[in-house]
PDB file of C-alpha atoms in Angstrom:
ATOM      1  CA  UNK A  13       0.000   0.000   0.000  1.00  0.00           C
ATOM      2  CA  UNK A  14       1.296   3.430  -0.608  1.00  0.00           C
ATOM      3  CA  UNK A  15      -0.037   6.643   0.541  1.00  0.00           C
ATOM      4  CA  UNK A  16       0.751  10.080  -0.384  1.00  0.00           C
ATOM      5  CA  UNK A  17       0.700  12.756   2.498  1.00  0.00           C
ATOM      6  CA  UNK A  18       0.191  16.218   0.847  1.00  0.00           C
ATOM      7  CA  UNK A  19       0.623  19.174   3.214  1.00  0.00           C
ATOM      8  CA  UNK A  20      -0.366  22.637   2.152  1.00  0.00           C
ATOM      9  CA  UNK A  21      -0.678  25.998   4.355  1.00  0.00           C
ATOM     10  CA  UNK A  22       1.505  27.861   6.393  1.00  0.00           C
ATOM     11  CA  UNK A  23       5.037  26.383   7.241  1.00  0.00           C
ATOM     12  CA  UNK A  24       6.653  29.365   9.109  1.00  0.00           C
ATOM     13  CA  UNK A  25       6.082  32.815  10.708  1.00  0.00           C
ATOM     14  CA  UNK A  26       2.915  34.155  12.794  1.00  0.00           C
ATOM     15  CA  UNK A  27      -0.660  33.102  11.604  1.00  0.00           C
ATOM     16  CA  UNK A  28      -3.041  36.289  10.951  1.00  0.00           C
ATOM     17  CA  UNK A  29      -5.694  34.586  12.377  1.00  0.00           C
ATOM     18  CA  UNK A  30      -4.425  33.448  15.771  1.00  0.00           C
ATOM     19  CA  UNK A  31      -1.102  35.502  16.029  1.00  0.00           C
ATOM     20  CA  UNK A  32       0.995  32.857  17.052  1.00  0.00           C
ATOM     21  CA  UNK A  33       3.614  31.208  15.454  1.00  0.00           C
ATOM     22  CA  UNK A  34       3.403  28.458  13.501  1.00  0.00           C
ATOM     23  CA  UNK A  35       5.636  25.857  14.904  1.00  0.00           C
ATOM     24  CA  UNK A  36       5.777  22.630  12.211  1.00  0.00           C
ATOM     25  CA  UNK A  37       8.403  20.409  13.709  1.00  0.00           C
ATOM     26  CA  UNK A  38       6.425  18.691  16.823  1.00  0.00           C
ATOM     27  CA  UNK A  39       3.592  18.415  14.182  1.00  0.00           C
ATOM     28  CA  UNK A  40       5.716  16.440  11.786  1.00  0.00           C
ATOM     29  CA  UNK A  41       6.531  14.295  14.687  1.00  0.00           C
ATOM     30  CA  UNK A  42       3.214  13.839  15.678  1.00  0.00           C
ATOM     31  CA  UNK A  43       2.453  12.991  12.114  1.00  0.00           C
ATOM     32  CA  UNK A  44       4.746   9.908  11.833  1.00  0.00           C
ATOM     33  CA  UNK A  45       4.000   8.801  15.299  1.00  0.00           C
ATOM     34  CA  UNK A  46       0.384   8.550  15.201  1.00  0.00           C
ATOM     35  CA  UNK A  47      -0.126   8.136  10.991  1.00  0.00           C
ATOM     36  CA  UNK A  48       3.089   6.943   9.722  1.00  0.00           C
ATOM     37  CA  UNK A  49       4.255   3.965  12.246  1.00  0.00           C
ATOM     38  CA  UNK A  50       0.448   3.216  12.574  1.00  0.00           C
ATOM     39  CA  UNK A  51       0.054   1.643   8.626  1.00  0.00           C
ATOM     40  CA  UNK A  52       1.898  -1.157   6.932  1.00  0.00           C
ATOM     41  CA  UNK A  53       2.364   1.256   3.839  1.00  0.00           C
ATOM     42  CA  UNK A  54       5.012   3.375   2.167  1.00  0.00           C
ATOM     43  CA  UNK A  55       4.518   7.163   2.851  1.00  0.00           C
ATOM     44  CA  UNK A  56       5.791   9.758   0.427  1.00  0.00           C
ATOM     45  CA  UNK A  57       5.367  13.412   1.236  1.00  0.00           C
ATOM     46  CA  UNK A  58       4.675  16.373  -0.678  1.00  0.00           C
ATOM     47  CA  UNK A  59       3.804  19.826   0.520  1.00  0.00           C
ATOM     48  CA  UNK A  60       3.458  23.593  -1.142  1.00  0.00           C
ATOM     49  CA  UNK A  61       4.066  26.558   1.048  1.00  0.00           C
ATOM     50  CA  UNK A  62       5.226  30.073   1.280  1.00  0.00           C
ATOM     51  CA  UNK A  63       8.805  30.740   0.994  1.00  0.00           C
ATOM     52  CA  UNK A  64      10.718  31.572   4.450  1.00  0.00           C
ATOM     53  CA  UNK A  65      14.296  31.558   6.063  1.00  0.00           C
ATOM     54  CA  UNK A  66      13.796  28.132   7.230  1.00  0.00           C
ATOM     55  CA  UNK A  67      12.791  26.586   4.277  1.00  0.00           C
ATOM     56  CA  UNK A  68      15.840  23.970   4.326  1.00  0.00           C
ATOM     57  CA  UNK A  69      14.656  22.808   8.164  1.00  0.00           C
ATOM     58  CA  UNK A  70      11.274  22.186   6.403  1.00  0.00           C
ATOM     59  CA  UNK A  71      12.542  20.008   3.717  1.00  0.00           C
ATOM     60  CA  UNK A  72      15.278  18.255   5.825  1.00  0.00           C
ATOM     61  CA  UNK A  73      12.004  17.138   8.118  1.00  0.00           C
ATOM     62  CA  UNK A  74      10.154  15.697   6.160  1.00  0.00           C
ATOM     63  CA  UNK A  75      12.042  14.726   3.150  1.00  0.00           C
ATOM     64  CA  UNK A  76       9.548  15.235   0.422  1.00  0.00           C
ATOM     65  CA  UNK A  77       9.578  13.787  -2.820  1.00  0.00           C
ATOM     66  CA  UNK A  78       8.266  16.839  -4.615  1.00  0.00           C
ATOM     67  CA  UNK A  79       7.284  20.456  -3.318  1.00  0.00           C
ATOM     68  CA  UNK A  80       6.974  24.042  -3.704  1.00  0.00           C
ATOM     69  CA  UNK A  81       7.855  27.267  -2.395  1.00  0.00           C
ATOM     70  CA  UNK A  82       6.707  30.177  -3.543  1.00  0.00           C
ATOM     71  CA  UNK A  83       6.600  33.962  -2.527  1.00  0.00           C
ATOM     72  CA  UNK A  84       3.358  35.125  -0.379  1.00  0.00           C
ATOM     73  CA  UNK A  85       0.771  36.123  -2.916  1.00  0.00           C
ATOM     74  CA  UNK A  86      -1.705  38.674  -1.891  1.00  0.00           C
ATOM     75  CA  UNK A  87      -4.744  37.031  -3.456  1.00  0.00           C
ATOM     76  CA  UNK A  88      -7.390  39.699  -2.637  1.00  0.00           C
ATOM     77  CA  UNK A  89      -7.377  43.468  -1.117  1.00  0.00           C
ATOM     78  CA  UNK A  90     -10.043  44.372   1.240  1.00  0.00           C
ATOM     79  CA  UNK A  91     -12.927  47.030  -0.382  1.00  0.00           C
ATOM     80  CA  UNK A  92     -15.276  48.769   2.131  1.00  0.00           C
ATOM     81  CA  UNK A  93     -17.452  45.559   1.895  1.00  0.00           C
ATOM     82  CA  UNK A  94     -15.218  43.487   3.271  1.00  0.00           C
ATOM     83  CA  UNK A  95     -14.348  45.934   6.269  1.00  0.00           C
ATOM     84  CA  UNK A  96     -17.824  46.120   7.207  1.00  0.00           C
ATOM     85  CA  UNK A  97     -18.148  41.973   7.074  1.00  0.00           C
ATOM     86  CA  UNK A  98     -14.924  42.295   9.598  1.00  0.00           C
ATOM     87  CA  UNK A  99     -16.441  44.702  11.327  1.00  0.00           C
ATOM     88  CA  UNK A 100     -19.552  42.693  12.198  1.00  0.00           C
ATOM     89  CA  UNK A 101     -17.737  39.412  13.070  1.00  0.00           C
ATOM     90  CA  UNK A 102     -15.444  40.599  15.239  1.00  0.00           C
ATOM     91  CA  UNK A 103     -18.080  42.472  17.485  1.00  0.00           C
ATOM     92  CA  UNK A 104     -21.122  40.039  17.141  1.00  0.00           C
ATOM     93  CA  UNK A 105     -19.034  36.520  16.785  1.00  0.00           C
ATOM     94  CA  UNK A 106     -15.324  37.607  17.908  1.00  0.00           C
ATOM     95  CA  UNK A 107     -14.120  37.036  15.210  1.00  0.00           C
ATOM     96  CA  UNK A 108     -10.893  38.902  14.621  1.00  0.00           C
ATOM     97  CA  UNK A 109      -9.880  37.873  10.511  1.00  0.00           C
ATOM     98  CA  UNK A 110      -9.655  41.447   8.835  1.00  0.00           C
ATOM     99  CA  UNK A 111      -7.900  39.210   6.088  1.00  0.00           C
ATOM    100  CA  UNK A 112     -10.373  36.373   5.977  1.00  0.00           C
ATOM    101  CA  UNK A 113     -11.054  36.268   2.021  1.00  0.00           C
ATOM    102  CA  UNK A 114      -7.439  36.599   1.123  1.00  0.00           C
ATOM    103  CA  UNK A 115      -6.338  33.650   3.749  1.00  0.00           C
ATOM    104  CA  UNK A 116      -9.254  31.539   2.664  1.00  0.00           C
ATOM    105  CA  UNK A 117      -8.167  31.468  -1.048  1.00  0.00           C
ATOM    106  CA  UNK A 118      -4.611  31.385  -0.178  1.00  0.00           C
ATOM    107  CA  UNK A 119      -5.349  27.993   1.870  1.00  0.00           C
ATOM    108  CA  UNK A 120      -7.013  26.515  -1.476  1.00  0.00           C
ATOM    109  CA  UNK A 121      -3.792  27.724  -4.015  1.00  0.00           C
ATOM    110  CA  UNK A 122      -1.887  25.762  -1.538  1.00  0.00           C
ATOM    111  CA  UNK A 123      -3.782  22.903  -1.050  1.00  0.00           C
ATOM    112  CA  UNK A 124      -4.326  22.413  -4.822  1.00  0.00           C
ATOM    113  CA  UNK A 125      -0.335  22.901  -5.403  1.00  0.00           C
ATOM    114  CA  UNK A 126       0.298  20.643  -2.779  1.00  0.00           C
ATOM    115  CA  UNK A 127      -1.687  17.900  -4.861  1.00  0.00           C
ATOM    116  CA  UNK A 128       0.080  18.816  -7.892  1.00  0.00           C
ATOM    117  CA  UNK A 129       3.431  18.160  -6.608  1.00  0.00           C
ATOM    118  CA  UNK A 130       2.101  14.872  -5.320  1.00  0.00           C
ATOM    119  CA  UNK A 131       1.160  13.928  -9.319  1.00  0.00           C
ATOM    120  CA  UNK A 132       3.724  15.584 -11.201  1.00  0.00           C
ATOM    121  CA  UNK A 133       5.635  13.126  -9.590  1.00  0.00           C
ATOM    122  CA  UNK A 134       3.448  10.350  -9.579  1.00  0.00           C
ATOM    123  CA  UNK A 135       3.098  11.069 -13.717  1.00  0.00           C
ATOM    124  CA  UNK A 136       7.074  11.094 -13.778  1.00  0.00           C
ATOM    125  CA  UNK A 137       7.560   7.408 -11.778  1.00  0.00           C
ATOM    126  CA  UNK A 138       4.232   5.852 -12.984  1.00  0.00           C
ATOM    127  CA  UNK A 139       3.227   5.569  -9.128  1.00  0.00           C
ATOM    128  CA  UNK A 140       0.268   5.805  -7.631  1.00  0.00           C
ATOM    129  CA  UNK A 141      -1.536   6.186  -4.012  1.00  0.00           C
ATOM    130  CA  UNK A 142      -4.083   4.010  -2.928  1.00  0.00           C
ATOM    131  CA  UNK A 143      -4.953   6.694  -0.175  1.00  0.00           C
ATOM    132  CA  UNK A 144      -3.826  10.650  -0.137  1.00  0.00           C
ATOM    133  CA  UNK A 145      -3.980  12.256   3.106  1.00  0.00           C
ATOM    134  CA  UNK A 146      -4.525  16.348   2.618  1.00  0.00           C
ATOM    135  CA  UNK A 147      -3.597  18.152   5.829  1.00  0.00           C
ATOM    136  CA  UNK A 148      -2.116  21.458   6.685  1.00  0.00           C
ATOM    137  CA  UNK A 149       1.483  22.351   8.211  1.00  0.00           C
ATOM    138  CA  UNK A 150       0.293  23.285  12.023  1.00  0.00           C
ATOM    139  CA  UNK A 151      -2.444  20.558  11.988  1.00  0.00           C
ATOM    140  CA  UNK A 152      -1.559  17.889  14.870  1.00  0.00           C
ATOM    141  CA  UNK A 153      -2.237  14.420  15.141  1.00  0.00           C
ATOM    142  CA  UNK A 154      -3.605  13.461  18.971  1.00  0.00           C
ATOM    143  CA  UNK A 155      -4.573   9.852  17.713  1.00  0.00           C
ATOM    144  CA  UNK A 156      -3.291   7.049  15.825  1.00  0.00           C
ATOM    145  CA  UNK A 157      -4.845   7.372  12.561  1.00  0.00           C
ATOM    146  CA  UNK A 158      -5.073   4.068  10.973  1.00  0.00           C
ATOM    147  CA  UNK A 159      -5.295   4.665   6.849  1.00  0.00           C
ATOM    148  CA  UNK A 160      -5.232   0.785   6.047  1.00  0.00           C
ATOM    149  CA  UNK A 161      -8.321   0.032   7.805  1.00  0.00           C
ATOM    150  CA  UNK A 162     -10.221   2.230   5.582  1.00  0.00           C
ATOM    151  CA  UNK A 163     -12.354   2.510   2.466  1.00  0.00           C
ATOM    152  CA  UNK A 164     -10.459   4.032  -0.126  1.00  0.00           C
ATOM    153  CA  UNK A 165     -13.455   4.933  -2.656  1.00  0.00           C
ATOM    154  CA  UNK A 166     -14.788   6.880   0.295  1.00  0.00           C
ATOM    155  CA  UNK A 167     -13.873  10.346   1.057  1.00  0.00           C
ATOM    156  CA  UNK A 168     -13.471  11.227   5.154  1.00  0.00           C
ATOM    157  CA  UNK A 169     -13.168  14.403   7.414  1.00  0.00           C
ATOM    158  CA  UNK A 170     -13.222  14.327  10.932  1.00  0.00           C
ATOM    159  CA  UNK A 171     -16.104  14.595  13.381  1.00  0.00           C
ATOM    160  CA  UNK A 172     -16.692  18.166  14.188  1.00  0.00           C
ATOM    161  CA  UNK A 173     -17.647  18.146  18.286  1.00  0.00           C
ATOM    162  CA  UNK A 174     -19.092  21.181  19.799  1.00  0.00           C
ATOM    163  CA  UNK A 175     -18.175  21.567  23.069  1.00  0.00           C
ATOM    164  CA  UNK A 176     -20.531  24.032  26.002  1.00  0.00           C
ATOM    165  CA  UNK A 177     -19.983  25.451  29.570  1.00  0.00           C
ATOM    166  CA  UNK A 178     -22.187  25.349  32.407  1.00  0.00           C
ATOM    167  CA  UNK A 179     -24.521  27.762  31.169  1.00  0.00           C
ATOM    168  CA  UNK A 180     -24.732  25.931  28.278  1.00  0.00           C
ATOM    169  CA  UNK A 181     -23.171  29.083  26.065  1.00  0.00           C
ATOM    170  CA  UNK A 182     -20.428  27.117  22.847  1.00  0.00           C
ATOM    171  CA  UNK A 183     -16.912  27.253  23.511  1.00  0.00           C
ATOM    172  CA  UNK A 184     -14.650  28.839  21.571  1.00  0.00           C
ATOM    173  CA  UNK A 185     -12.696  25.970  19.523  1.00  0.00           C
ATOM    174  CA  UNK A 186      -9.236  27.452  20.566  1.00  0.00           C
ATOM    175  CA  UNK A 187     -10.328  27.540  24.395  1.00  0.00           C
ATOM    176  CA  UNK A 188     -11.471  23.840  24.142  1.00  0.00           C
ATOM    177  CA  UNK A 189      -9.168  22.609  26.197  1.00  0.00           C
ATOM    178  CA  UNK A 190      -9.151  24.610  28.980  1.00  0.00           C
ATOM    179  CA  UNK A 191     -11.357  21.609  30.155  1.00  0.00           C
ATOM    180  CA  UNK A 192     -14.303  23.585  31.135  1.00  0.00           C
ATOM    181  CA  UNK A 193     -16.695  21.823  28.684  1.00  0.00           C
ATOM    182  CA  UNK A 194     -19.945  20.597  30.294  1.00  0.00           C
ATOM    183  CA  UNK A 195     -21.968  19.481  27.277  1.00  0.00           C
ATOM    184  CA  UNK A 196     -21.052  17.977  23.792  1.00  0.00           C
ATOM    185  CA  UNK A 197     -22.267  17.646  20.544  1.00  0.00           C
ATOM    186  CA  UNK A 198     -21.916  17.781  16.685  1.00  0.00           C
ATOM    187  CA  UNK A 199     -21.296  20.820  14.279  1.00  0.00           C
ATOM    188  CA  UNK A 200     -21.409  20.683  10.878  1.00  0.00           C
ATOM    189  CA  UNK A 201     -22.634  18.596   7.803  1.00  0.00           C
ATOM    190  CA  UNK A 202     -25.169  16.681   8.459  1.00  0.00           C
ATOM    191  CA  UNK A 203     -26.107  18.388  11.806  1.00  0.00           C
ATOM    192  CA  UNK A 204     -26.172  22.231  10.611  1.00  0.00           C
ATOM    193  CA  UNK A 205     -25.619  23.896   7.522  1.00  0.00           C
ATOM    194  CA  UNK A 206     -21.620  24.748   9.051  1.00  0.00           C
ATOM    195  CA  UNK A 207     -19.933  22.210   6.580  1.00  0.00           C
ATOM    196  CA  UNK A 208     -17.520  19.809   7.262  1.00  0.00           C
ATOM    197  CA  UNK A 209     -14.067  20.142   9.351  1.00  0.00           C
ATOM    198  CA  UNK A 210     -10.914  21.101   7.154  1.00  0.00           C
ATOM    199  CA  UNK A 211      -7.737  19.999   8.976  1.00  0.00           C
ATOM    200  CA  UNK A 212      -7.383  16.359   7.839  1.00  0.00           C
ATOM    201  CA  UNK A 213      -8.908  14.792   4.523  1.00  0.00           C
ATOM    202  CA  UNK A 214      -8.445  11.452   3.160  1.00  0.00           C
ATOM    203  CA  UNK A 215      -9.698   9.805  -0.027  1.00  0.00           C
ATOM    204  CA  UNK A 216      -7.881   8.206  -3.353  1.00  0.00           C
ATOM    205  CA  UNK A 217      -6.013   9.991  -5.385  1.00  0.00           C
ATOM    206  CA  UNK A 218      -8.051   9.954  -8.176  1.00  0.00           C
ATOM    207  CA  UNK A 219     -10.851  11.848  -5.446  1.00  0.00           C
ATOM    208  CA  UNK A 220      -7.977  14.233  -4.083  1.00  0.00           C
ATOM    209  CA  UNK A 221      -7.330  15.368  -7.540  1.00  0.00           C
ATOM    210  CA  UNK A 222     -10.560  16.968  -8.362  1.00  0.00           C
ATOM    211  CA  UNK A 223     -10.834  17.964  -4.669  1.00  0.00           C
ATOM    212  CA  UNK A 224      -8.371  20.084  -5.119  1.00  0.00           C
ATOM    213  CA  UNK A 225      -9.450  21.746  -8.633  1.00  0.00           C
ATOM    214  CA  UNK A 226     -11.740  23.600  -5.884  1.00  0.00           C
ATOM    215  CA  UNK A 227      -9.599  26.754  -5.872  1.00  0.00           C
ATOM    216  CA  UNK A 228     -10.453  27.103  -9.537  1.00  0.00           C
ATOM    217  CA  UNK A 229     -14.055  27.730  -9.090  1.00  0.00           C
ATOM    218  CA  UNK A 230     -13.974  29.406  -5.664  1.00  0.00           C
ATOM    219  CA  UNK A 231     -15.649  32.637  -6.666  1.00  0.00           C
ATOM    220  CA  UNK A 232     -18.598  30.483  -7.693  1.00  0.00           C
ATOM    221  CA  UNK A 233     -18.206  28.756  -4.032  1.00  0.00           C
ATOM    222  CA  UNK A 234     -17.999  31.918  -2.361  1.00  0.00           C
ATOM    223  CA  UNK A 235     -21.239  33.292  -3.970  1.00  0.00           C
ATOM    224  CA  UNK A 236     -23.331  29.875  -3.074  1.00  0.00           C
ATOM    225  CA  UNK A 237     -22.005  29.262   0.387  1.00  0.00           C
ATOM    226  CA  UNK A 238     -19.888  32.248   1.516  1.00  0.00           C
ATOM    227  CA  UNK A 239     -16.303  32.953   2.527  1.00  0.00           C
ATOM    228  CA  UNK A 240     -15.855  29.421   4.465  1.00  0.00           C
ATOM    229  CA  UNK A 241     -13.338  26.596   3.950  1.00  0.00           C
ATOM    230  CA  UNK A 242     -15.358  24.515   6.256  1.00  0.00           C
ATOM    231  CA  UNK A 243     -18.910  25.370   3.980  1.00  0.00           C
ATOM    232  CA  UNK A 244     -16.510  25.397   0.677  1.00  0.00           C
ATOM    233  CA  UNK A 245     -15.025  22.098   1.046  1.00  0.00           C
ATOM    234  CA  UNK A 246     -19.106  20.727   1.407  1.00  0.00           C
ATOM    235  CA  UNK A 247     -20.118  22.491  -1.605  1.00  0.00           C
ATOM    236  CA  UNK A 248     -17.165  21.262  -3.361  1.00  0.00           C
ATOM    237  CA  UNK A 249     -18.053  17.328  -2.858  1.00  0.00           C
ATOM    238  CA  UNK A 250     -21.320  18.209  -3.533  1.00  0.00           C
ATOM    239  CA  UNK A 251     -20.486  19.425  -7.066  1.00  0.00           C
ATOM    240  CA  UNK A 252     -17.957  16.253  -7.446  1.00  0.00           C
ATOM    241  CA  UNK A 253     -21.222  14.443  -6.647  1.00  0.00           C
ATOM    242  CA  UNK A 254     -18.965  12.622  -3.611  1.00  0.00           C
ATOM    243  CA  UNK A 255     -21.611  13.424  -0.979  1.00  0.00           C
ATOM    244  CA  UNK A 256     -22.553   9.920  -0.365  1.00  0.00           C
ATOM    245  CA  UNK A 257     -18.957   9.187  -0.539  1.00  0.00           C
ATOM    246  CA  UNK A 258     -18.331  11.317   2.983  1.00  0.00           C
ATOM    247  CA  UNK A 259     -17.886   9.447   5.936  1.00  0.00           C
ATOM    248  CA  UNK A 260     -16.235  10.599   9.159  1.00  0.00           C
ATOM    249  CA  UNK A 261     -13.108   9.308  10.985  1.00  0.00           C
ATOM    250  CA  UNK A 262     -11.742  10.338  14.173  1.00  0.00           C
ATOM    251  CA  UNK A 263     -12.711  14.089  15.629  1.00  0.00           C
ATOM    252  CA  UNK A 264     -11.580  17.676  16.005  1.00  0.00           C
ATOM    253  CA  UNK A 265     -10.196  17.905  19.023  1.00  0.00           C
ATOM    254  CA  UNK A 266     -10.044  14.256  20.778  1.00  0.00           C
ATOM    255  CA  UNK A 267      -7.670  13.043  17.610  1.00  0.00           C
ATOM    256  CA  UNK A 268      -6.152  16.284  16.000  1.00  0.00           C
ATOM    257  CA  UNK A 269      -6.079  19.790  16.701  1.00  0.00           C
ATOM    258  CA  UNK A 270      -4.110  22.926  15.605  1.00  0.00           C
ATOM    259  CA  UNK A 271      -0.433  22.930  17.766  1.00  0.00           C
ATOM    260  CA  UNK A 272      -1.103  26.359  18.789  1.00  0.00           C
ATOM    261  CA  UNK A 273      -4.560  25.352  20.515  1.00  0.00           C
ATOM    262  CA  UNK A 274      -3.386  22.754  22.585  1.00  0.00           C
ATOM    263  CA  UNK A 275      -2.376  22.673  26.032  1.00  0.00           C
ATOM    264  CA  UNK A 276       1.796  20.868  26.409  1.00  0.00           C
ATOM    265  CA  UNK A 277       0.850  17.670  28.376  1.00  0.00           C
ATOM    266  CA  UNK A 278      -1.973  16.738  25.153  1.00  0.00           C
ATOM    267  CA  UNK A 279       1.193  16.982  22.634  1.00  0.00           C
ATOM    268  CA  UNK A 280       2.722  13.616  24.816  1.00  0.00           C
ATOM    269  CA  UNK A 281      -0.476  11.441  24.083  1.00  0.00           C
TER     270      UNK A 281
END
């Protein structure tokens, strides 16, 4: 069995959205601990990201077989419009993304290029992946993730728990775990009209492939569902017609969370 792990995002620097640096190493750890050593299969890695002083560390890591750096590209400037959206979910939802459109097609450039490295040199070797697992740089793995038990013709995100205090108001996701949660539940697809949870994806590579093509018709996506990665990625099986295809394996924030949202002691599980 072979599997192709494409990684696409943010490899370096401060994240606009959280302000915290991203810190990749302990998640590339994490990731051969609790995906790699868990499957009887050979792993090759790809990745795309944005070019930064410690681009060598990056590559020395994780020994791809095919990548890309480029220069930050600023996809979109903010109009008035976009202010006022700002505006209105950082005081009603506290939100705090002034560059929310720009980040949210930046993710999709990246995850699409980090799929075409993964074929250019598939097409060049005449190999191919029986599974392709699309995650980002500063996603960590809590959980042994076990590939080869699955269904490669499906296509699987992870559970999306909600988690409540005592008064029964929703956590914040990045104070989840603070361990003050009282109540769960489910978010997204097929509970609420949220969509489905972006940090982990896995399907075939055939599946992956026009997965990733999303980025070309985001504008379309944007219109129909709004500036969301988590409502975009939805829309975009749903136009691959992969819906009943989408099954769910492991969960947001028992099995994998962002580095910078967990608490030390949860990076030794």
């Amino acid at each position: 069995m072979k599997i192709a792990i494409c990684i696409h995002g943010l490899s370096s620097g401060v994240s606009s959205k959280s302000k915290k640096e991203v810190d990749t190493i302990d998640c590339f750890k994490a990731l051969k601990k609790n995906l790699e050593l868990q499957n009887n299969a050979d792993f090759d890695y790809f990745f795309h990201s944005w070019s930064h002083k410690d681009n060598d560390k990056i590559i020395n890591e994780i020994k791809p077989k095919n990548y890309f750096f480029e220069n930050h590209i600023e996809f979109h400037k903010n109009n008035l419009l976009d202010y006022l959206k700002h505006l209105r979910r950082k005081y009603f939802f506290n939100m705090d993304q002034p560059k929310r459109k720009n980040n949210t097609i930046s993710r999709w450039y990246s995850l699409k290029h980090s799929i075409r490295a993964m074929n250019i040199y598939s097409n060049e070797n005449s190999i191919s992946y029986d599974f392709v697992v699309i995650t980002r740089f500063d996603a960590f793995l809590l959980s042994k993730y076990r590939i080869q038990d699955l269904d490669n013709t499906n296509f699987y995100a992870s559970k999306w728990k909600r988690f409540y205090d005592l008064n029964g108001k929703e956590i914040d996701e990045k104070k989840i775990n603070l361990k003050n949660v009282y109540k769960k539940g489910l978010k997204g697809f097929p509970e609420d009209d949220e969509g489905i949870h972006d940090f982990i994806f896995i399907c075939n590579q055939a599946n992956a492939t026009k997965f990733s093509n999303c980025y070309d018709n985001l504008n379309k996506h944007f219109k129909e569902v709004g500036v969301s990665s988590h409502k975009v990625a939805l829309n975009q099986l749903i136009k691959l017609d992969l819906l009943d295809k989408l099954n769910f394996y492991n969960d947001f924030v028992n099995d994998i969370n962002l580095a910078r949202w967990i608490e030390p002691r949860d990076n030794q599980k």
